[in-house]
């Protein structure tokens, strides 16, 4: 859905996610979100009476749902569906972005985790829920690809944590090498988890 076709509330949630992935939670201000979204500042209080925390939580939740929905799209685009191909597609989203736009932005869920994981507040819970919204569809996809259900959840965790670490390293190094490395090294392990009798 194009930014222009979103309503003001949806634009602000999307804009918050984009700014968080670039600047982190602490550096993302409500005024910047409104300006990025092209929304009147007064609408922030209307749509987000819980203030910045509510907006951040919704942006993180949106990002988790977005990542979860992407799994089906990645699978549909694979010529030969396999766990390694799925992981390669997940990483390619980032190598493509970094090749096109540079290394300024990362995952908004990871950014919120770094900024808020030590808190007892609702943002930590929103981050945990976002990872669940991503890992659930990924585990289901692995099961559909022939990975035993008992192992799919663990491999989904491995894939997401490996990808997130590679994203951080790629941004730090200003090089996609960590992403290409994890695809090459993790792919065989993922494919070996497929039950041939499955």
mmCIF file of C-alpha atoms in Angstrom:
data_model
loop_
_atom_site.group_PDB
_atom_site.id
_atom_site.type_symbol
_atom_site.label_atom_id
_atom_site.label_comp_id
_atom_site.label_asym_id
_atom_site.label_seq_id
_atom_site.Cartn_x
_atom_site.Cartn_y
_atom_site.Cartn_z
ATOM 1 C CA UNK A 1 0.000 0.000 0.000
ATOM 2 C CA UNK A 2 1.496 3.300 -1.083
ATOM 3 C CA UNK A 3 2.149 5.927 1.583
ATOM 4 C CA UNK A 4 -0.304 8.325 -0.108
ATOM 5 C CA UNK A 5 -3.144 5.775 0.086
ATOM 6 C CA UNK A 6 -2.791 5.264 3.821
ATOM 7 C CA UNK A 7 -4.920 7.244 6.259
ATOM 8 C CA UNK A 8 -3.176 9.633 8.676
ATOM 9 C CA UNK A 9 -3.032 7.093 11.502
ATOM 10 C CA UNK A 10 -1.533 4.375 9.295
ATOM 11 C CA UNK A 11 0.940 6.868 7.819
ATOM 12 C CA UNK A 12 2.129 7.814 11.284
ATOM 13 C CA UNK A 13 2.625 4.186 12.339
ATOM 14 C CA UNK A 14 4.506 3.477 9.107
ATOM 15 C CA UNK A 15 6.586 6.652 9.468
ATOM 16 C CA UNK A 16 7.430 5.801 13.077
ATOM 17 C CA UNK A 17 8.671 2.383 11.963
ATOM 18 C CA UNK A 18 10.815 3.960 9.241
ATOM 19 C CA UNK A 19 12.322 6.531 11.595
ATOM 20 C CA UNK A 20 12.927 3.960 14.342
ATOM 21 C CA UNK A 21 14.742 1.686 11.905
ATOM 22 C CA UNK A 22 17.007 4.588 10.953
ATOM 23 C CA UNK A 23 17.428 6.523 14.206
ATOM 24 C CA UNK A 24 16.270 4.265 17.049
ATOM 25 C CA UNK A 25 13.456 4.863 19.516
ATOM 26 C CA UNK A 26 15.154 7.511 21.638
ATOM 27 C CA UNK A 27 15.986 9.735 18.665
ATOM 28 C CA UNK A 28 12.569 9.402 17.031
ATOM 29 C CA UNK A 29 10.395 12.311 18.103
ATOM 30 C CA UNK A 30 6.670 12.736 17.707
ATOM 31 C CA UNK A 31 7.129 15.926 15.653
ATOM 32 C CA UNK A 32 9.470 14.114 13.256
ATOM 33 C CA UNK A 33 6.929 11.311 12.859
ATOM 34 C CA UNK A 34 4.143 13.761 12.049
ATOM 35 C CA UNK A 35 6.330 15.612 9.544
ATOM 36 C CA UNK A 36 7.506 12.371 7.887
ATOM 37 C CA UNK A 37 3.890 11.190 7.641
ATOM 38 C CA UNK A 38 2.621 14.520 6.336
ATOM 39 C CA UNK A 39 0.099 14.580 9.190
ATOM 40 C CA UNK A 40 -0.950 17.503 11.376
ATOM 41 C CA UNK A 41 0.859 17.471 14.726
ATOM 42 C CA UNK A 42 -2.437 17.765 16.538
ATOM 43 C CA UNK A 43 -3.520 14.421 15.149
ATOM 44 C CA UNK A 44 -0.848 12.616 17.182
ATOM 45 C CA UNK A 45 -2.743 13.122 20.444
ATOM 46 C CA UNK A 46 -5.992 12.179 18.732
ATOM 47 C CA UNK A 47 -4.715 8.896 17.316
ATOM 48 C CA UNK A 48 -2.167 8.078 20.019
ATOM 49 C CA UNK A 49 -3.521 9.226 23.400
ATOM 50 C CA UNK A 50 -0.869 7.009 25.017
ATOM 51 C CA UNK A 51 1.804 9.251 23.510
ATOM 52 C CA UNK A 52 5.119 8.131 22.107
ATOM 53 C CA UNK A 53 5.051 4.757 23.838
ATOM 54 C CA UNK A 54 1.781 3.830 22.137
ATOM 55 C CA UNK A 55 3.066 4.995 18.755
ATOM 56 C CA UNK A 56 6.342 3.087 19.140
ATOM 57 C CA UNK A 57 4.501 -0.048 20.235
ATOM 58 C CA UNK A 58 2.195 0.101 17.245
ATOM 59 C CA UNK A 59 5.096 0.735 14.877
ATOM 60 C CA UNK A 60 6.962 -2.276 16.261
ATOM 61 C CA UNK A 61 3.854 -4.450 16.062
ATOM 62 C CA UNK A 62 3.328 -3.323 12.454
ATOM 63 C CA UNK A 63 6.923 -4.251 11.628
ATOM 64 C CA UNK A 64 6.500 -7.736 13.115
ATOM 65 C CA UNK A 65 3.319 -8.347 11.124
ATOM 66 C CA UNK A 66 4.995 -7.020 7.976
ATOM 67 C CA UNK A 67 7.949 -9.390 8.410
ATOM 68 C CA UNK A 68 5.566 -12.285 9.019
ATOM 69 C CA UNK A 69 3.563 -11.524 5.873
ATOM 70 C CA UNK A 70 6.732 -11.296 3.788
ATOM 71 C CA UNK A 71 7.445 -14.978 4.429
ATOM 72 C CA UNK A 72 4.607 -16.081 2.129
ATOM 73 C CA UNK A 73 5.754 -13.648 -0.570
ATOM 74 C CA UNK A 74 9.323 -14.889 -0.384
ATOM 75 C CA UNK A 75 8.143 -18.496 -0.693
ATOM 76 C CA UNK A 76 5.867 -17.722 -3.627
ATOM 77 C CA UNK A 77 8.778 -16.176 -5.535
ATOM 78 C CA UNK A 78 11.082 -19.201 -5.145
ATOM 79 C CA UNK A 79 11.564 -21.389 -8.209
ATOM 80 C CA UNK A 80 12.558 -24.349 -6.039
ATOM 81 C CA UNK A 81 11.152 -23.875 -2.536
ATOM 82 C CA UNK A 82 13.607 -24.949 0.163
ATOM 83 C CA UNK A 83 14.523 -23.634 3.610
ATOM 84 C CA UNK A 84 17.861 -22.336 2.290
ATOM 85 C CA UNK A 85 16.101 -20.463 -0.505
ATOM 86 C CA UNK A 86 13.677 -18.917 1.951
ATOM 87 C CA UNK A 87 16.527 -17.715 4.154
ATOM 88 C CA UNK A 88 18.399 -16.398 1.121
ATOM 89 C CA UNK A 89 15.302 -14.412 0.113
ATOM 90 C CA UNK A 90 14.988 -12.979 3.622
ATOM 91 C CA UNK A 91 18.612 -11.831 3.503
ATOM 92 C CA UNK A 92 18.336 -10.573 -0.090
ATOM 93 C CA UNK A 93 15.741 -8.047 1.042
ATOM 94 C CA UNK A 94 18.543 -6.431 3.066
ATOM 95 C CA UNK A 95 21.412 -6.865 0.590
ATOM 96 C CA UNK A 96 19.205 -5.292 -2.076
ATOM 97 C CA UNK A 97 18.272 -2.371 0.183
ATOM 98 C CA UNK A 98 21.854 -1.770 1.252
ATOM 99 C CA UNK A 99 23.073 -1.909 -2.331
ATOM 100 C CA UNK A 100 20.397 0.559 -3.394
ATOM 101 C CA UNK A 101 20.074 2.922 -0.421
ATOM 102 C CA UNK A 102 23.160 2.470 1.737
ATOM 103 C CA UNK A 103 23.385 1.186 5.289
ATOM 104 C CA UNK A 104 21.470 3.869 7.178
ATOM 105 C CA UNK A 105 18.549 1.712 8.326
ATOM 106 C CA UNK A 106 18.049 -1.611 10.037
ATOM 107 C CA UNK A 107 15.135 -3.543 11.455
ATOM 108 C CA UNK A 108 12.752 -1.419 13.557
ATOM 109 C CA UNK A 109 12.068 -4.364 15.868
ATOM 110 C CA UNK A 110 15.785 -4.779 16.566
ATOM 111 C CA UNK A 111 16.181 -1.020 17.075
ATOM 112 C CA UNK A 112 13.353 -0.982 19.614
ATOM 113 C CA UNK A 113 14.846 -4.028 21.317
ATOM 114 C CA UNK A 114 18.193 -2.287 21.747
ATOM 115 C CA UNK A 115 16.574 0.867 23.096
ATOM 116 C CA UNK A 116 13.907 -0.678 25.315
ATOM 117 C CA UNK A 117 14.671 -4.329 26.127
ATOM 118 C CA UNK A 118 15.776 -3.551 29.672
ATOM 119 C CA UNK A 119 12.501 -1.811 30.513
ATOM 120 C CA UNK A 120 9.534 -3.496 32.111
ATOM 121 C CA UNK A 121 7.154 -1.467 29.966
ATOM 122 C CA UNK A 122 4.826 -2.240 27.142
ATOM 123 C CA UNK A 123 7.432 -1.615 24.435
ATOM 124 C CA UNK A 124 9.420 -4.670 25.518
ATOM 125 C CA UNK A 125 6.206 -6.684 25.301
ATOM 126 C CA UNK A 126 5.450 -5.210 21.864
ATOM 127 C CA UNK A 127 8.923 -6.201 20.681
ATOM 128 C CA UNK A 128 8.478 -9.761 21.946
ATOM 129 C CA UNK A 129 5.083 -9.933 20.222
ATOM 130 C CA UNK A 130 6.620 -8.619 16.987
ATOM 131 C CA UNK A 131 9.216 -11.379 16.978
ATOM 132 C CA UNK A 132 6.428 -13.909 17.564
ATOM 133 C CA UNK A 133 4.427 -12.423 14.680
ATOM 134 C CA UNK A 134 7.482 -13.024 12.489
ATOM 135 C CA UNK A 135 8.653 -16.395 13.793
ATOM 136 C CA UNK A 136 5.198 -18.022 13.732
ATOM 137 C CA UNK A 137 4.715 -17.742 9.957
ATOM 138 C CA UNK A 138 8.357 -18.637 9.411
ATOM 139 C CA UNK A 139 8.025 -21.839 11.457
ATOM 140 C CA UNK A 140 4.831 -22.698 9.579
ATOM 141 C CA UNK A 141 6.605 -22.150 6.262
ATOM 142 C CA UNK A 142 9.453 -24.416 7.321
ATOM 143 C CA UNK A 143 6.947 -27.108 8.241
ATOM 144 C CA UNK A 144 5.332 -26.748 4.811
ATOM 145 C CA UNK A 145 8.803 -27.177 3.291
ATOM 146 C CA UNK A 146 9.229 -30.517 5.056
ATOM 147 C CA UNK A 147 10.944 -29.557 8.308
ATOM 148 C CA UNK A 148 9.458 -31.568 11.205
ATOM 149 C CA UNK A 149 7.140 -29.401 13.305
ATOM 150 C CA UNK A 150 9.133 -30.221 16.441
ATOM 151 C CA UNK A 151 12.168 -28.513 14.912
ATOM 152 C CA UNK A 152 10.586 -25.709 12.862
ATOM 153 C CA UNK A 153 10.212 -23.252 15.744
ATOM 154 C CA UNK A 154 13.842 -23.628 16.774
ATOM 155 C CA UNK A 155 15.049 -23.133 13.214
ATOM 156 C CA UNK A 156 12.821 -20.068 12.810
ATOM 157 C CA UNK A 157 14.497 -18.598 15.907
ATOM 158 C CA UNK A 158 17.910 -19.454 14.485
ATOM 159 C CA UNK A 159 17.082 -17.850 11.131
ATOM 160 C CA UNK A 160 15.735 -14.627 12.612
ATOM 161 C CA UNK A 161 18.517 -14.212 15.158
ATOM 162 C CA UNK A 162 21.168 -14.957 12.530
ATOM 163 C CA UNK A 163 19.612 -12.493 10.103
ATOM 164 C CA UNK A 164 19.321 -9.760 12.737
ATOM 165 C CA UNK A 165 22.951 -10.227 13.758
ATOM 166 C CA UNK A 166 24.090 -10.109 10.134
ATOM 167 C CA UNK A 167 22.089 -6.906 9.586
ATOM 168 C CA UNK A 168 23.836 -5.266 12.549
ATOM 169 C CA UNK A 169 27.256 -6.376 11.343
ATOM 170 C CA UNK A 170 26.552 -5.269 7.762
ATOM 171 C CA UNK A 171 25.574 -1.809 8.992
ATOM 172 C CA UNK A 172 28.649 -1.573 11.205
ATOM 173 C CA UNK A 173 30.996 -2.720 8.432
ATOM 174 C CA UNK A 174 29.136 -0.931 5.624
ATOM 175 C CA UNK A 175 29.388 -4.183 3.718
ATOM 176 C CA UNK A 176 26.873 -6.907 2.847
ATOM 177 C CA UNK A 177 29.486 -9.607 3.515
ATOM 178 C CA UNK A 178 27.894 -10.713 6.831
ATOM 179 C CA UNK A 179 24.581 -11.252 5.037
ATOM 180 C CA UNK A 180 26.066 -13.245 2.176
ATOM 181 C CA UNK A 181 28.157 -15.247 4.629
ATOM 182 C CA UNK A 182 25.233 -16.328 6.807
ATOM 183 C CA UNK A 183 23.228 -17.334 3.729
ATOM 184 C CA UNK A 184 26.084 -19.502 2.483
ATOM 185 C CA UNK A 185 26.828 -21.086 5.867
ATOM 186 C CA UNK A 186 23.328 -21.571 7.257
ATOM 187 C CA UNK A 187 21.678 -22.780 4.039
ATOM 188 C CA UNK A 188 22.994 -26.361 4.124
ATOM 189 C CA UNK A 189 22.018 -26.768 7.788
ATOM 190 C CA UNK A 190 18.483 -25.593 7.047
ATOM 191 C CA UNK A 191 18.068 -27.912 4.081
ATOM 192 C CA UNK A 192 19.445 -30.845 6.075
ATOM 193 C CA UNK A 193 16.543 -30.391 8.498
ATOM 194 C CA UNK A 194 14.008 -31.370 5.835
ATOM 195 C CA UNK A 195 12.593 -34.839 6.430
ATOM 196 C CA UNK A 196 12.882 -36.636 3.070
ATOM 197 C CA UNK A 197 10.012 -38.904 4.090
ATOM 198 C CA UNK A 198 7.974 -35.845 4.984
#
